[in-house]
């Protein structure tokens, strides 16, 4: 029975106990860790997409997405504290809900990590191309820096950065906590500078109408902007290093998400109030979808008539500053994004190779996926394969579509973990829990409902793509993984702590 195939929680915990960490993090350190892990990427690359879906109402979308993240993070933290190993939601699901659900979660996490890395690559390309064009007064043909949905042919810079990060991973590049801290400081400084310059020139008339496409538009924007909060699990997984986790985890999680939400709202207000953020409509007044060919054509028509809009920009924050009379500061924002975003791509691809590596060692994927390079000691096969897919995603798809597809996988995984926490409270109530989710009977259902609500608010194409991806996953599982699963063969192994497993993403602030 597939639901009876459960990886032994005791075996997982036995390996985890071999690596006990000193409890050194307090509420303040956790809050700073959360801010460092979350802030920056989504607001840099998704502002224009959110504006096209919700107009000024995207400010409310940040609050909705932040709330769903907060309740999901509280559930995630209990499981992370109890099962402190690196397999993430895949391992948690395997230990509680069985192999099939674990497989589907792992399969969904491919969307979260690999597609998200593609989205950030496209966002990086937009800022770097804008910086080069404005700093050196040259015009780079759109055919070479935009995908076919965006009025181009192929996004070569996005493809290039994905290839570069893949090469760095293959040769054994590790993340550095100190370098990450510097990059976080650059992102926070850039966003702070944007707020200082944009907020004073706000024109309140730009906030009307606040919700041009109704609450459905705000919900759709929240489903996309959820991408801006992914990374909060860095706090959840730090539970085993936290002093008095029952008190400090909720403070760190909710505190960091609240600060990030306020930051995001101020940045959004600066964009909306200074240059306006009303959606661009078609020639007949019809609503145009972000990342569509129709929107690209309409934006080109606006540009030809000298009426550009922020929803058409591939570097929304830098473009806004140039529009309000700060061209050099706009270039600095582009430079900050160009420096900071590659580390995010690196972190996401680390996460992808970790999941694949553990699934391969568990027998669910071919053993070649966990093959380690004899010289560099990295899982080069799966790293190169992941890099190829990330580069192709980045080359041909716009950032909004990629972010939505990534969110579909993330929301599924977080909903599964929330259900797992609730199930384990009933099936194994006496097990030691370093952190217990407050009001679990209320928090977990709200987290699941929030994830379902945001998933349902994604575009129809995105939901169909997720269903198609899930169907392919089921076919792969029953055609290959079911017969070769080590748990199914009666082997109880835990590979999350293998010496050659790819390293976990390094939190930026310790």
mmCIF file of C-alpha atoms in Angstrom, residues 9-370:
data_model
loop_
_atom_site.group_PDB
_atom_site.id
_atom_site.type_symbol
_atom_site.label_atom_id
_atom_site.label_comp_id
_atom_site.label_asym_id
_atom_site.label_seq_id
_atom_site.Cartn_x
_atom_site.Cartn_y
_atom_site.Cartn_z
ATOM 1 C CA UNK A 9 10.586 9.309 11.812
ATOM 2 C CA UNK A 10 12.728 7.687 14.503
ATOM 3 C CA UNK A 11 15.423 6.875 11.927
ATOM 4 C CA UNK A 12 15.380 10.451 10.637
ATOM 5 C CA UNK A 13 15.636 11.837 14.165
ATOM 6 C CA UNK A 14 18.459 9.434 15.017
ATOM 7 C CA UNK A 15 20.579 10.876 12.213
ATOM 8 C CA UNK A 16 19.594 14.411 13.158
ATOM 9 C CA UNK A 17 20.761 13.880 16.741
ATOM 10 C CA UNK A 18 24.294 13.226 15.467
ATOM 11 C CA UNK A 19 24.438 16.917 14.543
ATOM 12 C CA UNK A 20 23.149 18.849 17.515
ATOM 13 C CA UNK A 21 23.432 22.596 17.121
ATOM 14 C CA UNK A 22 24.010 25.160 19.836
ATOM 15 C CA UNK A 23 20.870 27.111 20.678
ATOM 16 C CA UNK A 24 22.157 30.629 20.124
ATOM 17 C CA UNK A 25 19.494 32.557 18.202
ATOM 18 C CA UNK A 26 17.164 34.942 20.009
ATOM 19 C CA UNK A 27 14.072 36.772 18.766
ATOM 20 C CA UNK A 28 16.105 39.674 17.330
ATOM 21 C CA UNK A 29 18.526 37.409 15.435
ATOM 22 C CA UNK A 30 15.614 35.374 14.055
ATOM 23 C CA UNK A 31 13.859 38.539 12.893
ATOM 24 C CA UNK A 32 17.011 39.757 11.153
ATOM 25 C CA UNK A 33 17.512 36.294 9.621
ATOM 26 C CA UNK A 34 13.969 36.398 8.244
ATOM 27 C CA UNK A 35 14.328 39.888 6.804
ATOM 28 C CA UNK A 36 17.599 38.904 5.154
ATOM 29 C CA UNK A 37 16.150 35.728 3.648
ATOM 30 C CA UNK A 38 12.898 37.277 2.401
ATOM 31 C CA UNK A 39 13.388 40.873 1.376
ATOM 32 C CA UNK A 40 14.326 42.056 -2.055
ATOM 33 C CA UNK A 41 13.865 39.629 -4.900
ATOM 34 C CA UNK A 42 10.090 39.621 -5.386
ATOM 35 C CA UNK A 43 9.683 43.373 -5.020
ATOM 36 C CA UNK A 44 12.448 43.951 -7.560
ATOM 37 C CA UNK A 45 11.067 41.635 -10.221
ATOM 38 C CA UNK A 46 7.281 41.452 -9.709
ATOM 39 C CA UNK A 47 6.103 45.024 -9.073
ATOM 40 C CA UNK A 48 5.009 45.540 -12.681
ATOM 41 C CA UNK A 49 3.128 42.218 -12.794
ATOM 42 C CA UNK A 50 1.280 42.998 -9.560
ATOM 43 C CA UNK A 51 0.340 46.453 -10.856
ATOM 44 C CA UNK A 52 -1.094 44.986 -14.059
ATOM 45 C CA UNK A 53 -3.295 42.627 -12.012
ATOM 46 C CA UNK A 54 -4.417 44.909 -9.182
ATOM 47 C CA UNK A 55 -3.325 48.494 -9.850
ATOM 48 C CA UNK A 56 -2.846 50.380 -6.543
ATOM 49 C CA UNK A 57 -4.636 47.465 -4.829
ATOM 50 C CA UNK A 58 -1.340 45.574 -4.950
ATOM 51 C CA UNK A 59 -0.618 47.196 -1.563
ATOM 52 C CA UNK A 60 -3.413 45.074 -0.068
ATOM 53 C CA UNK A 61 -2.109 42.043 -1.997
ATOM 54 C CA UNK A 62 1.155 42.254 -0.031
ATOM 55 C CA UNK A 63 -0.784 42.099 3.245
ATOM 56 C CA UNK A 64 -2.807 39.046 2.133
ATOM 57 C CA UNK A 65 0.255 37.156 0.899
ATOM 58 C CA UNK A 66 2.184 38.046 4.055
ATOM 59 C CA UNK A 67 -0.609 36.754 6.301
ATOM 60 C CA UNK A 68 -0.796 33.402 4.479
ATOM 61 C CA UNK A 69 2.988 33.126 4.759
ATOM 62 C CA UNK A 70 2.837 33.808 8.509
ATOM 63 C CA UNK A 71 0.366 31.015 9.339
ATOM 64 C CA UNK A 72 2.090 28.575 6.969
ATOM 65 C CA UNK A 73 5.454 29.445 8.530
ATOM 66 C CA UNK A 74 4.178 28.699 12.051
ATOM 67 C CA UNK A 75 3.166 25.201 10.908
ATOM 68 C CA UNK A 76 6.418 24.753 8.997
ATOM 69 C CA UNK A 77 8.398 25.720 12.103
ATOM 70 C CA UNK A 78 6.942 22.905 14.233
ATOM 71 C CA UNK A 79 7.889 20.269 11.676
ATOM 72 C CA UNK A 80 11.303 21.830 11.047
ATOM 73 C CA UNK A 81 12.079 21.830 14.771
ATOM 74 C CA UNK A 82 10.904 18.248 15.208
ATOM 75 C CA UNK A 83 12.545 16.870 12.044
ATOM 76 C CA UNK A 84 15.657 19.060 11.726
ATOM 77 C CA UNK A 85 17.047 17.651 8.478
ATOM 78 C CA UNK A 86 17.580 19.193 5.083
ATOM 79 C CA UNK A 87 15.006 17.407 2.949
ATOM 80 C CA UNK A 88 12.464 20.131 3.653
ATOM 81 C CA UNK A 89 8.787 19.495 2.935
ATOM 82 C CA UNK A 90 9.662 16.291 1.041
ATOM 83 C CA UNK A 91 11.180 14.641 4.120
ATOM 84 C CA UNK A 92 8.400 15.882 6.413
ATOM 85 C CA UNK A 93 5.714 14.456 4.132
ATOM 86 C CA UNK A 94 7.570 11.128 3.759
ATOM 87 C CA UNK A 95 7.675 10.702 7.549
ATOM 88 C CA UNK A 96 4.023 11.577 8.149
ATOM 89 C CA UNK A 97 1.823 11.089 5.081
ATOM 90 C CA UNK A 98 3.700 8.430 3.154
ATOM 91 C CA UNK A 99 5.628 7.980 -0.040
ATOM 92 C CA UNK A 100 3.067 9.025 -2.649
ATOM 93 C CA UNK A 101 2.369 12.381 -1.003
ATOM 94 C CA UNK A 102 6.119 12.853 -0.410
ATOM 95 C CA UNK A 103 6.776 12.150 -4.088
ATOM 96 C CA UNK A 104 4.134 14.686 -5.147
ATOM 97 C CA UNK A 105 5.577 17.281 -2.756
ATOM 98 C CA UNK A 106 9.112 16.656 -4.057
ATOM 99 C CA UNK A 107 7.807 16.839 -7.622
ATOM 100 C CA UNK A 108 6.047 20.136 -6.796
ATOM 101 C CA UNK A 109 9.230 21.518 -5.200
ATOM 102 C CA UNK A 110 10.900 21.198 -8.603
ATOM 103 C CA UNK A 111 8.495 23.928 -9.691
ATOM 104 C CA UNK A 112 9.303 25.982 -6.591
ATOM 105 C CA UNK A 113 13.072 25.929 -6.973
ATOM 106 C CA UNK A 114 13.925 25.450 -10.648
ATOM 107 C CA UNK A 115 11.185 27.670 -12.095
ATOM 108 C CA UNK A 116 11.803 30.314 -9.418
ATOM 109 C CA UNK A 117 15.479 30.363 -10.374
ATOM 110 C CA UNK A 118 14.336 31.006 -13.941
ATOM 111 C CA UNK A 119 12.070 33.841 -12.769
ATOM 112 C CA UNK A 120 14.892 35.547 -10.864
ATOM 113 C CA UNK A 121 17.173 35.106 -13.898
ATOM 114 C CA UNK A 122 14.629 36.965 -16.056
ATOM 115 C CA UNK A 123 14.296 39.685 -13.395
ATOM 116 C CA UNK A 124 18.088 40.036 -13.236
ATOM 117 C CA UNK A 125 18.205 40.370 -17.026
ATOM 118 C CA UNK A 126 15.640 43.200 -17.000
ATOM 119 C CA UNK A 127 17.627 45.286 -14.526
ATOM 120 C CA UNK A 128 21.057 44.642 -16.058
ATOM 121 C CA UNK A 129 19.869 45.357 -19.611
ATOM 122 C CA UNK A 130 18.187 48.576 -18.387
ATOM 123 C CA UNK A 131 21.366 49.586 -16.568
ATOM 124 C CA UNK A 132 23.552 49.019 -19.634
ATOM 125 C CA UNK A 133 21.147 50.850 -21.948
ATOM 126 C CA UNK A 134 20.818 53.896 -19.670
ATOM 127 C CA UNK A 135 24.411 54.085 -18.420
ATOM 128 C CA UNK A 136 26.008 53.727 -21.861
ATOM 129 C CA UNK A 137 23.163 55.212 -23.953
ATOM 130 C CA UNK A 138 22.859 52.211 -26.232
ATOM 131 C CA UNK A 139 19.803 50.325 -27.431
ATOM 132 C CA UNK A 140 19.966 46.529 -27.144
ATOM 133 C CA UNK A 141 17.509 44.808 -29.535
ATOM 134 C CA UNK A 142 14.487 43.352 -27.708
ATOM 135 C CA UNK A 143 14.786 40.230 -29.851
ATOM 136 C CA UNK A 144 17.906 39.250 -27.871
ATOM 137 C CA UNK A 145 16.840 40.224 -24.331
ATOM 138 C CA UNK A 146 13.172 39.200 -24.211
ATOM 139 C CA UNK A 147 11.349 35.931 -24.711
ATOM 140 C CA UNK A 148 8.643 35.376 -27.356
ATOM 141 C CA UNK A 149 5.827 36.296 -24.916
ATOM 142 C CA UNK A 150 7.500 39.652 -24.274
ATOM 143 C CA UNK A 151 7.905 40.761 -27.872
ATOM 144 C CA UNK A 152 11.358 39.240 -28.390
ATOM 145 C CA UNK A 153 12.918 35.988 -29.526
ATOM 146 C CA UNK A 154 15.183 34.769 -26.712
ATOM 147 C CA UNK A 155 16.385 36.269 -23.419
ATOM 148 C CA UNK A 156 20.123 35.714 -23.775
ATOM 149 C CA UNK A 157 21.247 37.529 -20.575
ATOM 150 C CA UNK A 158 18.829 35.462 -18.447
ATOM 151 C CA UNK A 159 20.015 32.312 -20.149
ATOM 152 C CA UNK A 160 23.624 33.370 -19.578
ATOM 153 C CA UNK A 161 23.298 34.056 -15.845
ATOM 154 C CA UNK A 162 21.549 30.694 -15.347
ATOM 155 C CA UNK A 163 24.410 28.999 -17.202
ATOM 156 C CA UNK A 164 27.026 30.850 -15.154
ATOM 157 C CA UNK A 165 25.405 29.878 -11.840
ATOM 158 C CA UNK A 166 25.186 26.242 -13.018
ATOM 159 C CA UNK A 167 28.909 26.250 -13.789
ATOM 160 C CA UNK A 168 29.694 27.740 -10.377
ATOM 161 C CA UNK A 169 27.650 25.005 -8.709
ATOM 162 C CA UNK A 170 29.328 22.228 -10.674
ATOM 163 C CA UNK A 171 32.828 23.388 -9.683
ATOM 164 C CA UNK A 172 31.777 23.456 -6.044
ATOM 165 C CA UNK A 173 30.956 27.072 -5.228
ATOM 166 C CA UNK A 174 29.592 27.374 -1.709
ATOM 167 C CA UNK A 175 27.429 30.106 -0.320
ATOM 168 C CA UNK A 176 29.036 32.410 2.208
ATOM 169 C CA UNK A 177 27.076 33.818 5.129
ATOM 170 C CA UNK A 178 29.225 36.962 5.114
ATOM 171 C CA UNK A 179 28.801 37.530 1.363
ATOM 172 C CA UNK A 180 25.058 36.940 1.707
ATOM 173 C CA UNK A 181 24.928 39.494 4.523
ATOM 174 C CA UNK A 182 26.617 42.095 2.283
ATOM 175 C CA UNK A 183 24.179 41.352 -0.566
ATOM 176 C CA UNK A 184 21.201 41.628 1.802
ATOM 177 C CA UNK A 185 22.550 44.993 2.981
ATOM 178 C CA UNK A 186 22.790 46.118 -0.674
ATOM 179 C CA UNK A 187 19.160 45.103 -1.348
ATOM 180 C CA UNK A 188 17.832 46.749 1.814
ATOM 181 C CA UNK A 189 19.862 49.922 1.165
ATOM 182 C CA UNK A 190 18.591 50.101 -2.431
ATOM 183 C CA UNK A 191 14.962 49.688 -1.365
ATOM 184 C CA UNK A 192 15.362 52.196 1.475
ATOM 185 C CA UNK A 193 16.853 54.736 -0.939
ATOM 186 C CA UNK A 194 13.937 54.142 -3.306
ATOM 187 C CA UNK A 195 11.422 54.793 -0.513
ATOM 188 C CA UNK A 196 13.234 57.977 0.608
ATOM 189 C CA UNK A 197 13.192 59.408 -2.930
ATOM 190 C CA UNK A 198 9.788 58.201 -4.167
ATOM 191 C CA UNK A 199 7.485 58.614 -1.164
ATOM 192 C CA UNK A 200 7.913 62.442 -0.852
ATOM 193 C CA UNK A 201 6.658 62.963 -4.427
ATOM 194 C CA UNK A 202 3.527 60.849 -4.023
ATOM 195 C CA UNK A 203 0.437 62.178 -5.778
ATOM 196 C CA UNK A 204 -2.673 60.818 -4.039
ATOM 197 C CA UNK A 205 -4.674 61.024 -7.280
ATOM 198 C CA UNK A 206 -2.618 58.096 -8.577
ATOM 199 C CA UNK A 207 -4.295 55.826 -5.997
ATOM 200 C CA UNK A 208 -7.704 56.243 -7.662
ATOM 201 C CA UNK A 209 -9.263 53.895 -8.614
ATOM 202 C CA UNK A 210 -7.652 51.768 -5.903
ATOM 203 C CA UNK A 211 -8.899 48.447 -7.236
ATOM 204 C CA UNK A 212 -9.632 48.851 -10.968
ATOM 205 C CA UNK A 213 -10.163 45.099 -11.496
ATOM 206 C CA UNK A 214 -12.017 44.420 -8.233
ATOM 207 C CA UNK A 215 -11.040 42.106 -5.393
ATOM 208 C CA UNK A 216 -10.381 39.290 -7.881
ATOM 209 C CA UNK A 217 -7.527 41.382 -9.241
ATOM 210 C CA UNK A 218 -6.114 41.901 -5.733
ATOM 211 C CA UNK A 219 -6.356 38.143 -5.074
ATOM 212 C CA UNK A 220 -4.553 37.403 -8.350
ATOM 213 C CA UNK A 221 -1.827 39.890 -7.430
ATOM 214 C CA UNK A 222 -1.512 38.306 -3.952
ATOM 215 C CA UNK A 223 -1.078 34.885 -5.576
ATOM 216 C CA UNK A 224 1.780 36.292 -7.683
ATOM 217 C CA UNK A 225 3.345 38.474 -4.990
ATOM 218 C CA UNK A 226 3.540 35.433 -2.676
ATOM 219 C CA UNK A 227 6.812 34.926 -4.550
ATOM 220 C CA UNK A 228 8.189 37.978 -2.711
ATOM 221 C CA UNK A 229 7.965 36.114 0.615
ATOM 222 C CA UNK A 230 9.468 32.772 -0.356
ATOM 223 C CA UNK A 231 12.557 32.357 1.800
ATOM 224 C CA UNK A 232 10.781 32.734 5.138
ATOM 225 C CA UNK A 233 11.376 28.994 5.712
ATOM 226 C CA UNK A 234 14.966 30.000 6.539
ATOM 227 C CA UNK A 235 13.527 31.138 9.886
ATOM 228 C CA UNK A 236 11.366 28.025 10.278
ATOM 229 C CA UNK A 237 14.318 25.706 9.768
ATOM 230 C CA UNK A 238 16.410 27.605 12.332
ATOM 231 C CA UNK A 239 14.190 26.335 15.161
ATOM 232 C CA UNK A 240 16.820 23.853 16.361
ATOM 233 C CA UNK A 241 19.270 26.742 16.875
ATOM 234 C CA UNK A 242 16.807 28.976 18.718
ATOM 235 C CA UNK A 243 16.835 29.791 22.403
ATOM 236 C CA UNK A 244 13.372 29.359 23.959
ATOM 237 C CA UNK A 245 11.823 28.527 20.556
ATOM 238 C CA UNK A 246 8.252 28.507 21.891
ATOM 239 C CA UNK A 247 8.541 32.252 22.558
ATOM 240 C CA UNK A 248 11.111 33.380 20.002
ATOM 241 C CA UNK A 249 9.957 31.521 16.855
ATOM 242 C CA UNK A 250 6.574 33.289 16.576
ATOM 243 C CA UNK A 251 8.251 36.641 17.301
ATOM 244 C CA UNK A 252 10.944 36.018 14.680
ATOM 245 C CA UNK A 253 8.560 34.718 12.030
ATOM 246 C CA UNK A 254 5.749 37.220 12.437
ATOM 247 C CA UNK A 255 8.146 40.093 13.183
ATOM 248 C CA UNK A 256 10.241 39.543 10.060
ATOM 249 C CA UNK A 257 7.189 39.051 7.823
ATOM 250 C CA UNK A 258 5.530 42.177 9.278
ATOM 251 C CA UNK A 259 8.645 44.299 8.683
ATOM 252 C CA UNK A 260 9.019 42.938 5.132
ATOM 253 C CA UNK A 261 5.330 43.626 4.436
ATOM 254 C CA UNK A 262 5.660 47.235 5.642
ATOM 255 C CA UNK A 263 8.775 47.609 3.484
ATOM 256 C CA UNK A 264 6.945 46.221 0.458
ATOM 257 C CA UNK A 265 3.896 48.447 1.018
ATOM 258 C CA UNK A 266 6.124 51.543 1.208
ATOM 259 C CA UNK A 267 7.933 50.559 -2.018
ATOM 260 C CA UNK A 268 4.590 49.859 -3.730
ATOM 261 C CA UNK A 269 3.215 53.194 -2.485
ATOM 262 C CA UNK A 270 6.301 54.946 -3.873
ATOM 263 C CA UNK A 271 5.766 53.390 -7.313
ATOM 264 C CA UNK A 272 2.002 53.993 -7.357
ATOM 265 C CA UNK A 273 2.077 57.523 -5.968
ATOM 266 C CA UNK A 274 4.973 58.809 -8.072
ATOM 267 C CA UNK A 275 4.309 57.391 -11.556
ATOM 268 C CA UNK A 276 0.911 55.649 -11.259
ATOM 269 C CA UNK A 277 0.262 51.936 -11.511
ATOM 270 C CA UNK A 278 -3.027 51.502 -13.328
ATOM 271 C CA UNK A 279 -3.271 48.383 -15.528
ATOM 272 C CA UNK A 280 -2.749 48.776 -19.274
ATOM 273 C CA UNK A 281 -5.883 47.880 -21.248
ATOM 274 C CA UNK A 282 -6.223 46.670 -24.805
ATOM 275 C CA UNK A 283 -7.472 48.812 -27.721
ATOM 276 C CA UNK A 284 -11.059 47.863 -26.839
ATOM 277 C CA UNK A 285 -10.636 48.448 -23.114
ATOM 278 C CA UNK A 286 -10.186 44.735 -22.404
ATOM 279 C CA UNK A 287 -8.004 43.499 -19.526
ATOM 280 C CA UNK A 288 -4.602 42.217 -20.646
ATOM 281 C CA UNK A 289 -2.760 39.464 -18.792
ATOM 282 C CA UNK A 290 0.786 40.098 -17.530
ATOM 283 C CA UNK A 291 3.357 38.316 -19.649
ATOM 284 C CA UNK A 292 1.026 38.096 -22.655
ATOM 285 C CA UNK A 293 1.868 38.921 -26.253
ATOM 286 C CA UNK A 294 -1.092 41.327 -26.307
ATOM 287 C CA UNK A 295 0.271 43.315 -23.354
ATOM 288 C CA UNK A 296 3.706 43.429 -24.979
ATOM 289 C CA UNK A 297 2.165 44.811 -28.180
ATOM 290 C CA UNK A 298 0.139 47.413 -26.288
ATOM 291 C CA UNK A 299 3.241 48.473 -24.320
ATOM 292 C CA UNK A 300 5.150 48.847 -27.597
ATOM 293 C CA UNK A 301 2.346 51.066 -28.933
ATOM 294 C CA UNK A 302 2.460 53.205 -25.770
ATOM 295 C CA UNK A 303 6.235 53.544 -26.008
ATOM 296 C CA UNK A 304 5.958 54.608 -29.658
ATOM 297 C CA UNK A 305 3.545 57.372 -28.639
ATOM 298 C CA UNK A 306 5.789 58.480 -25.755
ATOM 299 C CA UNK A 307 3.442 57.253 -23.015
ATOM 300 C CA UNK A 308 5.271 54.547 -21.129
ATOM 301 C CA UNK A 309 3.769 52.814 -18.072
ATOM 302 C CA UNK A 310 5.401 51.109 -15.089
ATOM 303 C CA UNK A 311 3.559 47.845 -15.854
ATOM 304 C CA UNK A 312 5.535 47.694 -19.111
ATOM 305 C CA UNK A 313 8.920 48.036 -17.433
ATOM 306 C CA UNK A 314 11.282 45.120 -16.868
ATOM 307 C CA UNK A 315 13.056 47.127 -14.141
ATOM 308 C CA UNK A 316 10.135 48.834 -12.398
ATOM 309 C CA UNK A 317 12.001 50.427 -9.478
ATOM 310 C CA UNK A 318 14.909 51.763 -11.549
ATOM 311 C CA UNK A 319 12.488 53.028 -14.229
ATOM 312 C CA UNK A 320 10.388 54.830 -11.602
ATOM 313 C CA UNK A 321 13.384 56.719 -10.220
ATOM 314 C CA UNK A 322 14.452 57.761 -13.714
ATOM 315 C CA UNK A 323 10.914 59.039 -14.385
ATOM 316 C CA UNK A 324 10.875 61.221 -11.256
ATOM 317 C CA UNK A 325 14.259 62.824 -11.986
ATOM 318 C CA UNK A 326 16.832 60.517 -10.399
ATOM 319 C CA UNK A 327 18.431 58.750 -13.397
ATOM 320 C CA UNK A 328 21.774 57.980 -11.741
ATOM 321 C CA UNK A 329 20.090 56.616 -8.601
ATOM 322 C CA UNK A 330 17.911 54.519 -10.910
ATOM 323 C CA UNK A 331 21.092 53.107 -12.416
ATOM 324 C CA UNK A 332 22.371 52.349 -8.902
ATOM 325 C CA UNK A 333 19.167 50.403 -8.193
ATOM 326 C CA UNK A 334 19.819 48.417 -11.376
ATOM 327 C CA UNK A 335 23.390 47.791 -10.252
ATOM 328 C CA UNK A 336 22.189 46.628 -6.815
ATOM 329 C CA UNK A 337 19.794 44.147 -8.442
ATOM 330 C CA UNK A 338 22.530 42.990 -10.809
ATOM 331 C CA UNK A 339 24.862 42.276 -7.892
ATOM 332 C CA UNK A 340 22.376 40.744 -5.449
ATOM 333 C CA UNK A 341 20.039 38.585 -7.544
ATOM 334 C CA UNK A 342 22.591 35.974 -8.759
ATOM 335 C CA UNK A 343 23.046 34.803 -5.146
ATOM 336 C CA UNK A 344 19.293 34.134 -5.019
ATOM 337 C CA UNK A 345 19.527 32.039 -8.195
ATOM 338 C CA UNK A 346 22.399 30.132 -6.583
ATOM 339 C CA UNK A 347 20.361 29.505 -3.417
ATOM 340 C CA UNK A 348 17.337 28.258 -5.368
ATOM 341 C CA UNK A 349 19.417 25.906 -7.486
ATOM 342 C CA UNK A 350 21.100 24.590 -4.326
ATOM 343 C CA UNK A 351 17.629 23.779 -3.009
ATOM 344 C CA UNK A 352 16.706 22.009 -6.237
ATOM 345 C CA UNK A 353 19.808 19.814 -6.319
ATOM 346 C CA UNK A 354 19.320 18.891 -2.632
ATOM 347 C CA UNK A 355 15.772 17.650 -3.194
ATOM 348 C CA UNK A 356 16.728 15.699 -6.327
ATOM 349 C CA UNK A 357 19.792 14.246 -4.601
ATOM 350 C CA UNK A 358 17.833 12.897 -1.611
ATOM 351 C CA UNK A 359 15.006 11.576 -3.829
ATOM 352 C CA UNK A 360 17.593 9.782 -5.960
ATOM 353 C CA UNK A 361 19.269 8.239 -2.909
ATOM 354 C CA UNK A 362 15.805 7.095 -1.738
ATOM 355 C CA UNK A 363 15.392 5.188 -5.018
ATOM 356 C CA UNK A 364 12.577 7.395 -6.339
ATOM 357 C CA UNK A 365 14.770 8.822 -9.112
ATOM 358 C CA UNK A 366 17.593 7.150 -11.079
ATOM 359 C CA UNK A 367 20.853 6.698 -9.163
ATOM 360 C CA UNK A 368 22.728 8.681 -11.825
ATOM 361 C CA UNK A 369 21.027 11.829 -10.457
ATOM 362 C CA UNK A 370 23.043 11.536 -7.242
#
